[in-house]
Structure formats: structure tokens, C-alpha cells
Tab-separated table of C-alpha atoms in Angstrom:
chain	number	residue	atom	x	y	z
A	1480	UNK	CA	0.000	0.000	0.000
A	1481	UNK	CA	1.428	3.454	-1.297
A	1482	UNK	CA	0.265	6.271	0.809
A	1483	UNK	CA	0.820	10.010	0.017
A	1484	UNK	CA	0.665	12.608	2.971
A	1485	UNK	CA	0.668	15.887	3.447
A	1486	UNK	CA	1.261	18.225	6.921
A	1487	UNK	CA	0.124	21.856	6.172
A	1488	UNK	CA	-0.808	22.578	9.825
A	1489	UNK	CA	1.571	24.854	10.774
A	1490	UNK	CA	4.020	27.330	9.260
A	1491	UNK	CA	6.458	24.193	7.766
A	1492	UNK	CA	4.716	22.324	5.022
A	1493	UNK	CA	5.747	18.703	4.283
A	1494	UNK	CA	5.539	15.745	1.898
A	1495	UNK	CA	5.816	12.430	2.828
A	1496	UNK	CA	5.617	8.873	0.856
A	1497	UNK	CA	4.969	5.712	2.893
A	1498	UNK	CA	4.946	2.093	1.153
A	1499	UNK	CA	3.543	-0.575	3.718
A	1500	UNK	CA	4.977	0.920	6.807
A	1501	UNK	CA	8.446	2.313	6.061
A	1502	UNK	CA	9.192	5.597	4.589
A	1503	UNK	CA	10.045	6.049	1.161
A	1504	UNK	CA	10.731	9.793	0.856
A	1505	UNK	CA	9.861	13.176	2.811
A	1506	UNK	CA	10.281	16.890	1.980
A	1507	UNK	CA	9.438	20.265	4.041
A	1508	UNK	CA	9.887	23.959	3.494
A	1509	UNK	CA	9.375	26.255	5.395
A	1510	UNK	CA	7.067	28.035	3.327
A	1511	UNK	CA	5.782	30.872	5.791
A	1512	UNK	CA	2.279	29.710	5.905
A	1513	UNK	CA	2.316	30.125	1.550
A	1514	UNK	CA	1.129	26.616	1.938
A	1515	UNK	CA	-0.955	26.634	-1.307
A	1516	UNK	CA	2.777	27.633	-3.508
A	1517	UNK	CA	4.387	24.986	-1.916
A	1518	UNK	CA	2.573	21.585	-1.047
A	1519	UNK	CA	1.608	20.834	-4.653
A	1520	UNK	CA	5.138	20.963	-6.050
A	1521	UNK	CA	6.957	19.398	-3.052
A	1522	UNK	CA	4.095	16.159	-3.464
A	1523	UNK	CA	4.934	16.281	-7.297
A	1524	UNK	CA	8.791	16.421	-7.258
A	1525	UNK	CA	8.301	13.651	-4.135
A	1526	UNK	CA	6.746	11.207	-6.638
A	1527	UNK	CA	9.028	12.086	-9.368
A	1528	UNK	CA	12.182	11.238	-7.361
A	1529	UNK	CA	10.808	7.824	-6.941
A	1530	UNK	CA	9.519	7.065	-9.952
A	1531	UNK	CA	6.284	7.234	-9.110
A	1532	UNK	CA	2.679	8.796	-10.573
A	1533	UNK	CA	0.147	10.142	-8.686
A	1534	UNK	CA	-2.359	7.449	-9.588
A	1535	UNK	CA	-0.243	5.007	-8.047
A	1536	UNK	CA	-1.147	5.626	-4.471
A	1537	UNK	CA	-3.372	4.039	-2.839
A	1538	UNK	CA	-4.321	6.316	-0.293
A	1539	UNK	CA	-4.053	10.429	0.459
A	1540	UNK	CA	-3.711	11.538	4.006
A	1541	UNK	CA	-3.756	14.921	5.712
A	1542	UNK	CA	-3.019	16.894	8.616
A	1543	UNK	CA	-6.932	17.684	9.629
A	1544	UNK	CA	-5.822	19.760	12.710
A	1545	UNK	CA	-5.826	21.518	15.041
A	1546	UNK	CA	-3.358	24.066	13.834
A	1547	UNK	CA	-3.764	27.216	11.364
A	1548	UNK	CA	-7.159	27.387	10.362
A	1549	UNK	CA	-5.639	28.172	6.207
A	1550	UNK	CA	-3.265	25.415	6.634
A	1551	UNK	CA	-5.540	23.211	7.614
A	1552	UNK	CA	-8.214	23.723	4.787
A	1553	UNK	CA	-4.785	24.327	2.047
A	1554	UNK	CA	-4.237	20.604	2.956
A	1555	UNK	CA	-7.435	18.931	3.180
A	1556	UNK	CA	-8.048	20.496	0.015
A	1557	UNK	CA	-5.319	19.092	-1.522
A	1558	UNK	CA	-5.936	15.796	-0.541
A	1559	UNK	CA	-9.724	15.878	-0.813
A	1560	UNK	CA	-8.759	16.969	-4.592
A	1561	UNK	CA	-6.573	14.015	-5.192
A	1562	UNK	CA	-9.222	11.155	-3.940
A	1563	UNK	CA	-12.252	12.341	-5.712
A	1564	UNK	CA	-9.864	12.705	-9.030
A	1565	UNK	CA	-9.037	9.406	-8.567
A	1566	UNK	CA	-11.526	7.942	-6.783
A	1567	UNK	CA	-9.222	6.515	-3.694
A	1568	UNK	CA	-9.271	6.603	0.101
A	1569	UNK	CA	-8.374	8.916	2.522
A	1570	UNK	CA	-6.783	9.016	6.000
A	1571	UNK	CA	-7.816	12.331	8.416
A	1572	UNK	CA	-5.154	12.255	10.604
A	1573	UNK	CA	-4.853	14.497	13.751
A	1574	UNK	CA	-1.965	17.481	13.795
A	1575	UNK	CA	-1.693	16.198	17.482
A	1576	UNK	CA	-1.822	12.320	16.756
A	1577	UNK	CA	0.986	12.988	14.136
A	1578	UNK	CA	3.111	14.623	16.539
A	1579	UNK	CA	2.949	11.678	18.951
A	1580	UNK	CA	4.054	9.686	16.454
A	1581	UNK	CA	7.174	11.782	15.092
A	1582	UNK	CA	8.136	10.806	19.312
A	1583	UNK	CA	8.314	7.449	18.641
A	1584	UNK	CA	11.391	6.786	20.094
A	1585	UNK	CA	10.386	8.141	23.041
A	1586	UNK	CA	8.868	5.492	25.560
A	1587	UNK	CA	6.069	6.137	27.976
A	1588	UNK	CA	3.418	9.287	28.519
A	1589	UNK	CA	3.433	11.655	25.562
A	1590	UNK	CA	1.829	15.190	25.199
A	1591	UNK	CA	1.536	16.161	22.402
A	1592	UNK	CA	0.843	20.143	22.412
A	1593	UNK	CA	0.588	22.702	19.442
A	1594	UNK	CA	0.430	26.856	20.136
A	1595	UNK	CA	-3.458	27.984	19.780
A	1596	UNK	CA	-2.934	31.660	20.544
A	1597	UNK	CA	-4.467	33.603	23.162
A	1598	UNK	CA	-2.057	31.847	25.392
A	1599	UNK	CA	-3.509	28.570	25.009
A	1600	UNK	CA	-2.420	25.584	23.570
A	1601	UNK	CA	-4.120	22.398	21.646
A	1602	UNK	CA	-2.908	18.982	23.368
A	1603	UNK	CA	-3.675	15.573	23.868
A	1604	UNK	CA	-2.369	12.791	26.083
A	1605	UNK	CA	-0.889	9.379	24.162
A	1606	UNK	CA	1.296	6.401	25.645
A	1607	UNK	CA	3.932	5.114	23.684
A	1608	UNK	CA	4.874	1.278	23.996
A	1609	UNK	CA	8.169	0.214	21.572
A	1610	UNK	CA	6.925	2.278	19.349
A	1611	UNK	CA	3.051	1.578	18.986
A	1612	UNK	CA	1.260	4.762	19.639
A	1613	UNK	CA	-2.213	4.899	21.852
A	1614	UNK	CA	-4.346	7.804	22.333
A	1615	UNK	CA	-5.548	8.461	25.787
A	1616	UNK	CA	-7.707	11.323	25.445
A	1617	UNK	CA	-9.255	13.677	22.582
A	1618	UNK	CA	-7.626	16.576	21.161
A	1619	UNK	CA	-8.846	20.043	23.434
A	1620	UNK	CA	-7.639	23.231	23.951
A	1621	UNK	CA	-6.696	24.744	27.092
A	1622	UNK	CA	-4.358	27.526	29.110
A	1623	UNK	CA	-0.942	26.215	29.675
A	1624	UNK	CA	-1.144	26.475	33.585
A	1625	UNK	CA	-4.321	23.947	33.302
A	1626	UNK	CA	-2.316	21.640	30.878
A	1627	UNK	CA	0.337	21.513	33.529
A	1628	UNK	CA	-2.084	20.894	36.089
A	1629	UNK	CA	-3.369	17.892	34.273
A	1630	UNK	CA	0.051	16.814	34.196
A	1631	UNK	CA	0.324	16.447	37.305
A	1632	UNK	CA	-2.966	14.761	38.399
A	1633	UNK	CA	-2.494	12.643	35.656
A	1634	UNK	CA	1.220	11.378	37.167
A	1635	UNK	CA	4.342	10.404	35.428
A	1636	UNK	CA	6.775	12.197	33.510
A	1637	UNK	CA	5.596	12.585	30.019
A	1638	UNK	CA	7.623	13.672	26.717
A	1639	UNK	CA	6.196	16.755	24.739
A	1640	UNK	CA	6.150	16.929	21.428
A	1641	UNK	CA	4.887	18.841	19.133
A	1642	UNK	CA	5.227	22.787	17.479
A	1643	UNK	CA	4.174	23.921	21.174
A	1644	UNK	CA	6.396	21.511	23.282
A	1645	UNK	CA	9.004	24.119	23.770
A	1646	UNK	CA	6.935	26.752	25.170
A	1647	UNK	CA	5.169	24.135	27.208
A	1648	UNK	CA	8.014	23.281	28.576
A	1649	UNK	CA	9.094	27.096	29.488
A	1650	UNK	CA	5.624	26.924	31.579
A	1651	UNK	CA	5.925	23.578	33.207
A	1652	UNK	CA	9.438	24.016	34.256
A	1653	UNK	CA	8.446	27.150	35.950
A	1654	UNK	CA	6.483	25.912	38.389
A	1655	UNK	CA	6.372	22.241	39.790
A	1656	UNK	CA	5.316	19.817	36.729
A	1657	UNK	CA	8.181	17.321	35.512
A	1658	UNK	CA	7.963	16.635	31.899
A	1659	UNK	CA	11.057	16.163	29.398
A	1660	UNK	CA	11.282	17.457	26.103
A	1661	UNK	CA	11.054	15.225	22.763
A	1662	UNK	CA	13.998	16.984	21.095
A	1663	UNK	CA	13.363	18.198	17.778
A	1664	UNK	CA	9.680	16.009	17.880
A	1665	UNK	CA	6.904	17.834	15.912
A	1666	UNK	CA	3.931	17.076	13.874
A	1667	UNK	CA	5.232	15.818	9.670
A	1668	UNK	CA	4.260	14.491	6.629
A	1669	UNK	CA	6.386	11.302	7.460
A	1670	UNK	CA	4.348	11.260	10.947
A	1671	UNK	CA	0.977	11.209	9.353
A	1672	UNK	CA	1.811	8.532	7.042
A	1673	UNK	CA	2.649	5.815	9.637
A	1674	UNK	CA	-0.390	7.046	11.478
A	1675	UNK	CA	-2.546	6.946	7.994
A	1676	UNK	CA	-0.837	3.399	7.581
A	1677	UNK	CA	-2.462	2.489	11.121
A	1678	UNK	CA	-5.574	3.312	10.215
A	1679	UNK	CA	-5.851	1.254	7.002
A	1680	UNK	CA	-4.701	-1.358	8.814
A	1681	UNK	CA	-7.833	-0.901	11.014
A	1682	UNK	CA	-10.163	-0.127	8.806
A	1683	UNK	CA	-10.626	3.376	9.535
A	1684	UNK	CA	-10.235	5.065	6.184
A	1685	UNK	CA	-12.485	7.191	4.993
A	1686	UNK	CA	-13.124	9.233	1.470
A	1687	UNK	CA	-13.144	13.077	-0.165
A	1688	UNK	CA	-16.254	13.905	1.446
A	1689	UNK	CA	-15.379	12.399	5.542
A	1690	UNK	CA	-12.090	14.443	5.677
A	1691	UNK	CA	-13.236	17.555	6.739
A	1692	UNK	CA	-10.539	20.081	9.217
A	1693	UNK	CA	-11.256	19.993	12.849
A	1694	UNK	CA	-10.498	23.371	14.059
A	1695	UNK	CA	-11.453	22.945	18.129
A	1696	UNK	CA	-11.922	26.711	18.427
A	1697	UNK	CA	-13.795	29.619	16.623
A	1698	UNK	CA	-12.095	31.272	14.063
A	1699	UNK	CA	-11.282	35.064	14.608
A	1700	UNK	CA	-14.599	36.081	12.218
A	1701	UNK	CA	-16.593	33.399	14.244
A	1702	UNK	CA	-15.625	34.882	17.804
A	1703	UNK	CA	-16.722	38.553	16.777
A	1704	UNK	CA	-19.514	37.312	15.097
A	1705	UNK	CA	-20.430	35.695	18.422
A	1706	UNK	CA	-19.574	38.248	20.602
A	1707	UNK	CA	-21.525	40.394	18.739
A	1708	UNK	CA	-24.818	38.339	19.359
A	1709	UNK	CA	-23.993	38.099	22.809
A	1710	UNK	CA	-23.488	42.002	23.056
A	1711	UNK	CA	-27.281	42.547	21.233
A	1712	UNK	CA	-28.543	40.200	23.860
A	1713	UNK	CA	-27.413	42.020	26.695
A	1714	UNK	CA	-28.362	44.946	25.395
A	1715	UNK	CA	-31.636	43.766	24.443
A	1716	UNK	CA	-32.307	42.239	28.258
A	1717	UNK	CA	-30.963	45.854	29.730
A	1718	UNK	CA	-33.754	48.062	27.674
A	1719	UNK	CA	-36.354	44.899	28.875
């Protein structure tokens, strides 16, 4: 099985090919968030290297989030593009789920944690045995002093990972939660593809119209929006 993925989550864009498990080939450039100049050509001249055509894969995975909100629907778009073209499966992978697994040398508790702005962070919780990944608990969004907290309730001394594990780690080791840092461990192409390669292997594939981006917050025009309506209802209830 041939799987072409693509990470367009954050500000470094990246190509991956997986055959059965193993890495064939991965590119990333840091493209400044000019994701929609950059992802096409790096998955082309990724295919061309190997010899390889586009209809050859088997199946197209993305990067569904969390992460930047045009990143996220650059990607999926991409990859939404290829299956219907060619009528072939796709994988929705989690931005957070991928980053666990780019920390797969790292044994034990794993948190993975990307930067969501407003001083928050998205993160989820995984455990790591020789190098199987498991997910124990859905992606959410949260201040970094609760994430620490959580941390600590939840005990050990996990591994971040991820675009946000530095910054996490600034916050953790300034007050009293151990965690160690998964050096140079963030969410990839290559990442996605081992964890798109799991879920064909269980079945959990799904097509062009099932991978949709999974934001976990408003986006900016959302929030006002909202705010907004919340503003004419207090107003309304204060002229009542």
C-alpha cells in the first residue's frame, strides 16, 4: 500500500511517501504559511524522485488539525482533490496524533501540544509502547497552567512533542510539573503517514467527502460574530 501525505498545519509544510509501513521519501519547506505555492510541487517532485505517478497511491492523508485554520483547509483540500480525481481513500489524521508519532522513540506518557494563541495551547495525552502509539484522550484546547495541572494529576513524567512543546516546557518548568522534552519532535508528513498506515490497517479510512478540518476553536470572524450576538442580547435584556 502506497500512501501520500501531506502536513500543512503549521508554518512548515511537508511531503511524505509511505509504502507498507516504512518511509520512502519526505520533503518540508518552510514556506511561511504560503502553503498553497508549496505543497503541490513538493508532493509532485516527491513522486518524481521515486519514480512514481500520482495514480499510483493508494491512499491520500492529511493533517486535519488543530493548527492554522488556512493550513488546515490548504491541505485537506489538496488531498480531498486528489481522492475524488481518482476515486481513492483517505486518511484524516490528527496534527496532534501525528506529533505523537514523530516521538516514537520516546517510551512512555506523551503530550503532544501545538500553540493555539491567546495563550492557550491544543494537546492531547498518548502512551507510547516500543513504538506503537495509543491515544488516551481527545484533542482540546486549554491555558498552559491547566495543561500543567493535568500533568500532574495525571502522574508520570511525560515527553512533549509537538510545534508547542518548547513553550510548554518554558511553563511547566516554571512551576512544579516534571515533563522532558522530545527533542526536535513535531507534527510531519512522514508522521501522518505511519499514522494513515495504522488506520488502514484498522479499517478506519475514509473518502473526499469524511475528511473535513477539525479546528477545536472559533475562528477570529466566528468569535466577533459571536460576541456580537452576545453584546445585542445584553443589550436587548438591559432596555427589557
Amino acid at each position: 500500500m502506497l500512501i501520500l501525505a501531506l502536513d500543512t498545519a503549521w508554518r512548515t509544510a511537508s511531503a511524505a511517501l509511505c509504502r507498507d509501513g516504512e518511509i520512502l521519501a519526505y520533503r518540508e519547506k518552510d514556506s511561511e504559511m504560503n502553503h498553497s505555492k508549496t505543497i503541490l510541487p513538493a508532493a509532485a517532485e516527491l513522486l518524481a524522485e521515486q519514480g512514481l505517478e500520482l495514480d499510483q497511491a493508494d491512499v491520500f492523508a492529511a493533517t486535519t488539525g488543530p493548527g492554522s485554520f488556512t493550513g488546515l483547509r490548504i491541505g485537506a483540500a489538496a488531498v480531498k482533490g486528489y481522492a475524488w480525481a481518482l476515486d481513492k481513500p483517505c486518511a484524516a489524521v490528527s496534527t496532534l496524533e501525528s506529533a505523537a508519532w514523530a516521538a516514537r522513540e520516546y517510551e512512555g506518557l506523551l503530550c503532544a501540544a501545538l500553540p493555539a494563541r491567546q495563550d492557550e495551547f491544543f494537546y492531547a495525552f498518548f502512551e507510547n509502547q516500543e513504538g506503537e502509539i495509543r491515544r488516551l484522550t481527545e484533542d482540546k484546547v486549554d491555558r498552559a497552567e491547566n495543561i500543567a495541572e493535568e500533568i500532574r494529576r495525571r502522574g508520570g513524567i511525560p515527553w512533549l512533542t509537538g510545534t508547542g512543546a518548547e513553550e510548554l516546557l518554558e511553563v511547566c518548568n516554571g512551576g512544579e510539573t516534571q515533563v522532558r522534552l522530545a527533542q526536535g519532535c513535531r507534527q510531519n508528513a512522514a508522521a501522518a503517514a505511519l499514522c494513515a498506515w495504522r488506520q488502514a490497517q484498522e479499517g478506519k479510512l475514509t473518502d473526499c467527502h469524511g475528511l473535513k478540518p477539525s479546528y477545536l476553536r472559533l475562528s477570529q470572524a466566528e468569535r466577533m460574530k459571536q460576541e456580537e450576538i452576545n453584546r445585542q442580547k445584553t443589550e436587548g435584556k438591559a432596555e427589557r
